XYZ file of C-alpha atoms in Angstrom:
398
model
C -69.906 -51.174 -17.310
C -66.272 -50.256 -16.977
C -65.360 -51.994 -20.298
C -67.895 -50.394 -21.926
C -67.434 -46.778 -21.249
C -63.815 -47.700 -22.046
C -64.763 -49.713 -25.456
C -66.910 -45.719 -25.863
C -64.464 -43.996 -25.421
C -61.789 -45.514 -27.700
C -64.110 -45.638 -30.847
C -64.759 -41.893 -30.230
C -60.856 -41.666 -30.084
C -60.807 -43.307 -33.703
C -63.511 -41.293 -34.678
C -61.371 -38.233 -34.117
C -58.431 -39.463 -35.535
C -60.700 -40.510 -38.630
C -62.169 -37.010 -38.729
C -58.952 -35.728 -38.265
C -56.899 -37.691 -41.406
C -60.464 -36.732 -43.147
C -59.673 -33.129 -42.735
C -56.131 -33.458 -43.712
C -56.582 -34.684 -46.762
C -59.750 -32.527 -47.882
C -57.451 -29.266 -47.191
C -54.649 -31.003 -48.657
C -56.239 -32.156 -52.005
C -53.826 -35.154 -51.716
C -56.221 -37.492 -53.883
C -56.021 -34.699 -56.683
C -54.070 -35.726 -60.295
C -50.635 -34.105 -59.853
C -51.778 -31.946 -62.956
C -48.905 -29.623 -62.694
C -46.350 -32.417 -63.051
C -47.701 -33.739 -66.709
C -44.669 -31.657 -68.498
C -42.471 -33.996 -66.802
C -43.620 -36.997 -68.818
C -41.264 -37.726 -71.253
C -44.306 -38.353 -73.863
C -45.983 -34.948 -72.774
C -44.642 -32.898 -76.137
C -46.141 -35.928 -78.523
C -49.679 -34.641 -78.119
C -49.036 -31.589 -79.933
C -48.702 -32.021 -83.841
C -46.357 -28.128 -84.277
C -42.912 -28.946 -83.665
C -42.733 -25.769 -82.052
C -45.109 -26.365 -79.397
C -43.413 -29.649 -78.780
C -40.063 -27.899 -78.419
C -41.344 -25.338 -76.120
C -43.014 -28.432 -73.970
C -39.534 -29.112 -73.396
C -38.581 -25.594 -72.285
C -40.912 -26.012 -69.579
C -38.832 -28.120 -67.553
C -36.240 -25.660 -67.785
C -34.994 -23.989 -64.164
C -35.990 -20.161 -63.498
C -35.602 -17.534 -61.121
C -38.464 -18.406 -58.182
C -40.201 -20.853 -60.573
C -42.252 -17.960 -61.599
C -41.868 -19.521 -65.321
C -42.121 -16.310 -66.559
C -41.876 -17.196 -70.343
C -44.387 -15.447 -72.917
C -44.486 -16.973 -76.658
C -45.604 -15.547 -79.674
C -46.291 -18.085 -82.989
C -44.998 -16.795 -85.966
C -45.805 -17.809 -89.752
C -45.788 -21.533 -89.510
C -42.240 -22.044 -88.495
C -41.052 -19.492 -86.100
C -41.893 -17.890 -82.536
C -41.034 -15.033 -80.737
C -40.123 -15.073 -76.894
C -40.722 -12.411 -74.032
C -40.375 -11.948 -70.346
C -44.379 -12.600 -69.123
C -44.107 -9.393 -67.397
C -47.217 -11.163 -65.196
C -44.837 -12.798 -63.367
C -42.069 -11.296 -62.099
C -40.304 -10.904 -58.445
C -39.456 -7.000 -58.175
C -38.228 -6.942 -54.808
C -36.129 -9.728 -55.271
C -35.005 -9.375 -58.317
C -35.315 -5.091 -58.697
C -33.575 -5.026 -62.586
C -35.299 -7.822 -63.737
C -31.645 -9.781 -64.257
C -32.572 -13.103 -62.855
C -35.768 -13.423 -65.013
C -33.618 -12.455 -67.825
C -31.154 -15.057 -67.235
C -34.479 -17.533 -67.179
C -34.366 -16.688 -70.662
C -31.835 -18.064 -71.458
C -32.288 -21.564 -69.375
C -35.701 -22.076 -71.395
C -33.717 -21.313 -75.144
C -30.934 -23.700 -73.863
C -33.644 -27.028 -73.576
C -35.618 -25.494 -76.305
C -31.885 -25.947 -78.779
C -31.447 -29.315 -77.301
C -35.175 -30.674 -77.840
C -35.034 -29.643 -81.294
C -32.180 -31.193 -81.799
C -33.099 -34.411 -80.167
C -36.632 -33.907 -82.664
C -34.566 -33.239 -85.460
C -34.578 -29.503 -85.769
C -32.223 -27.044 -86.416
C -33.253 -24.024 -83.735
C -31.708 -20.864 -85.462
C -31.892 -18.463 -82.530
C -31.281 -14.305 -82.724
C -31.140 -12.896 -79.553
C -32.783 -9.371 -79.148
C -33.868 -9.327 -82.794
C -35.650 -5.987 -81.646
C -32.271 -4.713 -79.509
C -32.291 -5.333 -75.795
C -34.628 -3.831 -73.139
C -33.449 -1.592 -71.014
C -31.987 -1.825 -67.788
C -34.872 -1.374 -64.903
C -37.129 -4.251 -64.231
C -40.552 -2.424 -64.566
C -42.688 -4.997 -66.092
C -43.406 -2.334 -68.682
C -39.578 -2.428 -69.777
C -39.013 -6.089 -69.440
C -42.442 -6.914 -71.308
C -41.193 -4.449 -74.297
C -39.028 -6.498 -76.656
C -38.706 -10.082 -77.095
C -35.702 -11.954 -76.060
C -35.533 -13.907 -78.845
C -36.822 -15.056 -82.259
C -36.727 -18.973 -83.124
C -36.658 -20.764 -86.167
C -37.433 -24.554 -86.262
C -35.508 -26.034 -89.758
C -36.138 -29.953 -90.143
C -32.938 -31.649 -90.654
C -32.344 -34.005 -93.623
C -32.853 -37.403 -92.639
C -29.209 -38.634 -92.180
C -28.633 -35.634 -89.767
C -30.994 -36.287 -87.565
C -30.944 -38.317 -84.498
C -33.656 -40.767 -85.572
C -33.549 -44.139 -84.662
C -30.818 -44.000 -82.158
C -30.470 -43.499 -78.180
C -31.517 -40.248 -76.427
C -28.441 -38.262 -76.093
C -27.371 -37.731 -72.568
C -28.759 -34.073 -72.083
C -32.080 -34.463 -73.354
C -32.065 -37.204 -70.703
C -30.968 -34.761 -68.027
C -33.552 -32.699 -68.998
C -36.331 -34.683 -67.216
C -34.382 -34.587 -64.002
C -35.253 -32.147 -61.202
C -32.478 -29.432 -61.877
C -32.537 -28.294 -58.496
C -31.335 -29.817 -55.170
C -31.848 -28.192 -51.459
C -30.859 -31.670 -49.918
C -27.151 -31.813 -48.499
C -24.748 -32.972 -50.570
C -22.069 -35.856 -49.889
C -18.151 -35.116 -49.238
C -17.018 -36.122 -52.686
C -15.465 -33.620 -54.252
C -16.045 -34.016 -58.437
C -13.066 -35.414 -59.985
C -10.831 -33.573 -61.618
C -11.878 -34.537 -65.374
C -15.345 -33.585 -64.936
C -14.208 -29.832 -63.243
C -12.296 -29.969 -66.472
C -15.030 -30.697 -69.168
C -17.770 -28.582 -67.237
C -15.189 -25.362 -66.828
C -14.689 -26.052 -70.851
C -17.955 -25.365 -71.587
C -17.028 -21.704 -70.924
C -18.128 -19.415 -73.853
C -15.736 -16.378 -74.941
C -18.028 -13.622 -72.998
C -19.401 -16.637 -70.065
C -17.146 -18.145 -67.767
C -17.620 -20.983 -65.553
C -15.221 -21.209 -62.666
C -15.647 -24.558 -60.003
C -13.967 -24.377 -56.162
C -13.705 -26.761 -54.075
C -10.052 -25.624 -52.056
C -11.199 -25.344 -48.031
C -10.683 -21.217 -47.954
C -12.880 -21.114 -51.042
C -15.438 -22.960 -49.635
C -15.859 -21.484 -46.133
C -15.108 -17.989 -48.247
C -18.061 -18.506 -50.334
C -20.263 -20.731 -48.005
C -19.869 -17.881 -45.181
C -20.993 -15.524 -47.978
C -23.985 -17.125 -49.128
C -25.376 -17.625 -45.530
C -24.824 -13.667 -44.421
C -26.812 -13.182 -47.964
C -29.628 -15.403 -46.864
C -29.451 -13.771 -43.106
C -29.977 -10.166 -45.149
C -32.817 -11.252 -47.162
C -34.730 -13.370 -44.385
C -34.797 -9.767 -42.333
C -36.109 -7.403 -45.560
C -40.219 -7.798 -45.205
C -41.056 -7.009 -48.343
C -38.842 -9.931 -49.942
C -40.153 -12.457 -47.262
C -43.613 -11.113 -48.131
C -43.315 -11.294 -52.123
C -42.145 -14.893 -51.415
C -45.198 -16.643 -49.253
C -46.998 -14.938 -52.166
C -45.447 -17.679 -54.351
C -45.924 -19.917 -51.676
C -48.449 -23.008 -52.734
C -49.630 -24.560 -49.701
C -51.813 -27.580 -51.008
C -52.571 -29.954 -54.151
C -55.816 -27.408 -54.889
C -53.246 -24.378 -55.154
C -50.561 -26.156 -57.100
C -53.069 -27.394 -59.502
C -54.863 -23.679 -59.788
C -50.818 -22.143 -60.300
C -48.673 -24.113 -61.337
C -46.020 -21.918 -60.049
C -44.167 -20.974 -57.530
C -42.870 -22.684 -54.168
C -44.008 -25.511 -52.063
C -42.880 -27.725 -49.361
C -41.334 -30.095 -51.654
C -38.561 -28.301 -52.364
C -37.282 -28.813 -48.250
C -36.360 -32.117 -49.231
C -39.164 -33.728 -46.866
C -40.526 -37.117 -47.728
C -44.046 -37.399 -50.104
C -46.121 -38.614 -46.969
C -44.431 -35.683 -44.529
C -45.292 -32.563 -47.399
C -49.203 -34.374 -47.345
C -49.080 -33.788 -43.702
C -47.673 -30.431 -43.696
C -49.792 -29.077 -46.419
C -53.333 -30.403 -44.860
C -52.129 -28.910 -41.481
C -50.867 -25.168 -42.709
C -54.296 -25.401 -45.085
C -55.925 -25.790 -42.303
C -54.325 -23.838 -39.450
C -52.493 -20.993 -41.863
C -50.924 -19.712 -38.903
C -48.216 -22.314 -38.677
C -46.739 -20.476 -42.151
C -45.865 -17.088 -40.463
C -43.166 -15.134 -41.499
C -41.113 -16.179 -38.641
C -41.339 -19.775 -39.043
C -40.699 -19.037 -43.295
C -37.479 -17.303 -42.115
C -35.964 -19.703 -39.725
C -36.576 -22.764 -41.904
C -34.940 -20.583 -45.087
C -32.019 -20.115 -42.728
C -31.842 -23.524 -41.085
C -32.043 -24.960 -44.581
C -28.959 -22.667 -45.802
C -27.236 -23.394 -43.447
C -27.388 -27.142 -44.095
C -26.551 -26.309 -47.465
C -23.359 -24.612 -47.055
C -21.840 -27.204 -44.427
C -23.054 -29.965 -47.005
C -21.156 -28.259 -50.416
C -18.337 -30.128 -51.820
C -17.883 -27.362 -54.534
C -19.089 -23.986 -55.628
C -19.465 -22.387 -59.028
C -19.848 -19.085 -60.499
C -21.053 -17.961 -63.272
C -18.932 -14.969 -64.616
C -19.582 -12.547 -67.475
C -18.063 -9.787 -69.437
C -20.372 -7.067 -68.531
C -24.062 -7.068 -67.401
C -25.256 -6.384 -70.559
C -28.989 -7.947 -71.453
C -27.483 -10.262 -73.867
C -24.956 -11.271 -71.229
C -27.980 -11.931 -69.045
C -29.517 -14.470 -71.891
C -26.112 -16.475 -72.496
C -25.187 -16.831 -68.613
C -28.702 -18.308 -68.590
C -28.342 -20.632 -71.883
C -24.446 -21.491 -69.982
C -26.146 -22.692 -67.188
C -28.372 -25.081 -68.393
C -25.726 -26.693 -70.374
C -23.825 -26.830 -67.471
C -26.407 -28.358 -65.334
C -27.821 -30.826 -68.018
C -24.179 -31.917 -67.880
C -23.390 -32.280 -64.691
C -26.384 -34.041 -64.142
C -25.529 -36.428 -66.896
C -21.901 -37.197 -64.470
C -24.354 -37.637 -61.614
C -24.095 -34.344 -59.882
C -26.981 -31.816 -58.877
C -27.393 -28.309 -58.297
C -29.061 -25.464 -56.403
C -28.131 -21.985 -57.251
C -27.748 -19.557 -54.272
C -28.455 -16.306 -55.657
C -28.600 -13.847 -52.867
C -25.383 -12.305 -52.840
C -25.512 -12.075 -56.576
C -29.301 -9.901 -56.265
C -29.525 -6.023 -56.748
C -30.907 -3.977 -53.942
C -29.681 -1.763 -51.432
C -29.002 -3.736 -48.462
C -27.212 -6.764 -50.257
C -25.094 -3.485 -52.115
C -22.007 -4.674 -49.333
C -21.734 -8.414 -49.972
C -22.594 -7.887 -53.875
C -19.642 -5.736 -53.468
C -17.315 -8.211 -51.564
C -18.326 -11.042 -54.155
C -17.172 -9.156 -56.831
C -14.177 -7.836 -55.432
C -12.772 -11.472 -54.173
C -14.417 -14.095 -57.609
C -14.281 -11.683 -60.314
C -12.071 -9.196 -62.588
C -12.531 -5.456 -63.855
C -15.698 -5.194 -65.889
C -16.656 -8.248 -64.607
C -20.290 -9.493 -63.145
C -21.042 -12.221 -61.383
C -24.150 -13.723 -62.705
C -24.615 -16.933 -60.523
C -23.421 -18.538 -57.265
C -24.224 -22.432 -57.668
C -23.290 -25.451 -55.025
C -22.679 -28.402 -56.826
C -21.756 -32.063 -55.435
C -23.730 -35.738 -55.249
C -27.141 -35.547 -53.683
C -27.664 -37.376 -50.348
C -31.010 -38.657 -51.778
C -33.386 -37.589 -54.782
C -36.358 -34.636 -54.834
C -39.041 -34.851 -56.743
C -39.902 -32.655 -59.320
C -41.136 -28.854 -59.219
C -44.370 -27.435 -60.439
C -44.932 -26.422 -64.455
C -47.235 -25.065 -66.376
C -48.918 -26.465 -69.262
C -47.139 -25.019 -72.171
C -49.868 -23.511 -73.664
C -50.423 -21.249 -70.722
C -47.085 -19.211 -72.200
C -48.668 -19.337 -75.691
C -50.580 -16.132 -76.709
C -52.964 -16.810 -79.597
């Protein structure tokens, strides 16, 4: 009798546990298609016959402010296209002028030149061919003018890159361009600070530290940034708005954050998502806080080097070219085996960050000067998979 209450009550154990995993991955969704990871194929642009759509499939991959993707085309004749700020998707508390989605700009144009290239099309680009929109980030003001106006030429047949390898940034560009993991010690070698600081424009500098004092200088910043921003509400609250918790939501959005990007293994982000779809609790503010912190603070006593991204001014065009810069700084660091994540609190625009924005600017850069991005840069402990993107003809108005 014994044995068989015990033989009872170990298949009603294993019943729970198979309810259990049941329920985990129902609210999870992990049997879904990965949908929002198709514009990472490197065969994704061929089913579109317009070069220009197949250009802009590349853009997709490009890195932006929050992942909000907020990139609005507009077809032109049968050669052109016009780009704007999706005013749809913006982050206004985080970002109150609207610079960091301008900058995101700028990242897209950047893979946009180098697809076309790689296709074998010349991308004539004019920046602000309607003059720049003002300075405040209303969506009405950002959503006024486009950023740009492309112009796809095909390139006579001995310029164009037919029939030999993939050059090394269009590879890069199917990489994930940004890492949260910790980095290793090794500092990059002295040629490669050398090439990437040389792909400084006349009105875009990049400057790369990796002296001690600049590193705890800039590391120290970049935490007391995160500790201001992790105790402003509103900007915690705009975030777990972006916040995707499950294969259903990143599927519906495409957008956004999710728990991939804490560097946590495939099977450990299936767990997490089925248990916060199902007990939504375990994502409160307080928990979203600490684990932005904790992860920062990994980050900045795992940096070998720091960069900044420097302009002359703030103008709007400024905005566009730091954000062009950094791409082809990233595509080519990636190419020398190094990775990225930006850290862009001290750099943001609202009143309680006013002090460090302040000290930032007064220590890394000159009169007239702005600093456009703070970046850690080094060898990647281990790989992350890639973020969520939309299909490209979700940022297509027809």
């Amino acid at each position: 009798m014994a044995l068989i209450t015990r033989h009872k009550a170990v298949i009603a154990v294993l019943g729970i546990l198979v309810i259990g995993i049941f329920s985990l991955v129902m609210a999870d969704g992990a049997f879904l298609p990965k949908k929002y990871l198709e514009p990472w194929s490197g065969t994704y642009h061929t089913q579109f016959e317009d070069p220009r759509v197949q250009v802009l499939a590349h853009g997709m991959l490009s890195p932006n402010s929050h992942n909000l993707q907020s990139w609005k085309v507009v077809l032109e004749g049968n050669d052109s296209f016009l780009l704007y700020v999706d005013s749809d998707r913006l982050s206004p508390k985080a970002d109150p002028p609207g610079r960091q989605v301008t900058i995101s700009q700028g990242t897209f144009l950047e893979y946009v030149r180098i697809a076309g290239e790689e296709l074998g099309y010349e991308t004539g680009m004019q920046l602000f061919p309607e003059g720049e929109y003002g300075p405040d980030g209303t969506a009405a003001n950002l959503g006024s003018k486009p950023v740009a106006r492309v112009a796809l030429q095909k390139l006579r047949e001995n310029e164009t890159g037919a029939g030999t390898e993939n050059s090394p940034l269009y590879d890069a560009m199917f990489v994930p361009d940004t890492y949260r993991v910790p980095y290793k010690e090794t500092k990059l070698q002295a040629e490669d600070v050398e090439k990437l600081e040389a792909l400084s424009t006349e009105n875009v500098t990049i400057v790369i530290f990796q002296a001690p004092e600049d590193l705890e200088k800039l590391g120290d910043i970049a935490f007391r940034a995160a500790e201001v921003e992790a105790g402003l509400d509103r900007i915690q609250v705009e975030g777990s708005e972006l916040f995707r918790p499950n294969e259903w939501q990143k599927n519906e959005f495409r957008y956004g954050f999710t728990m991939e990007g804490q560097g946590l293994s495939p099977l450990k982000v299936h767990v997490l998502q089925g248990l916060v779809s199902l007990f939504p609790s375990m994502n409160s503010p307080e928990a979203s806080r600490d684990s932005f912190l904790s992860q920062t603070e990994s980050a900045v006593e795992n940096t070998p080097a720091y960069a900044l991204i420097i302009t002359k001014g703030n103008s709007r065009t400024a905005q566009v070219e730091s954000g062009i810069l950094y791409s082809r700084f990233l595509l080519t660091a990636a190419d020398m085996g190094y990775a990225m994540q930006p850290l862009s609190q001290a750099t943001e625009e609202y009143p309680e960050m006013a002090g460090l924005y302040k000290e930032i600017h007064e220590e890394y850069a000159g009169e007239n000067e702005t600093i456009q991005m703070l970046i850690r840069v080094g060898v990647p402990e281990k790989e992350v998979p890639p973020t969520m993107r939309l299909d490209v003809m979700d940022i297509i108005e027809v």
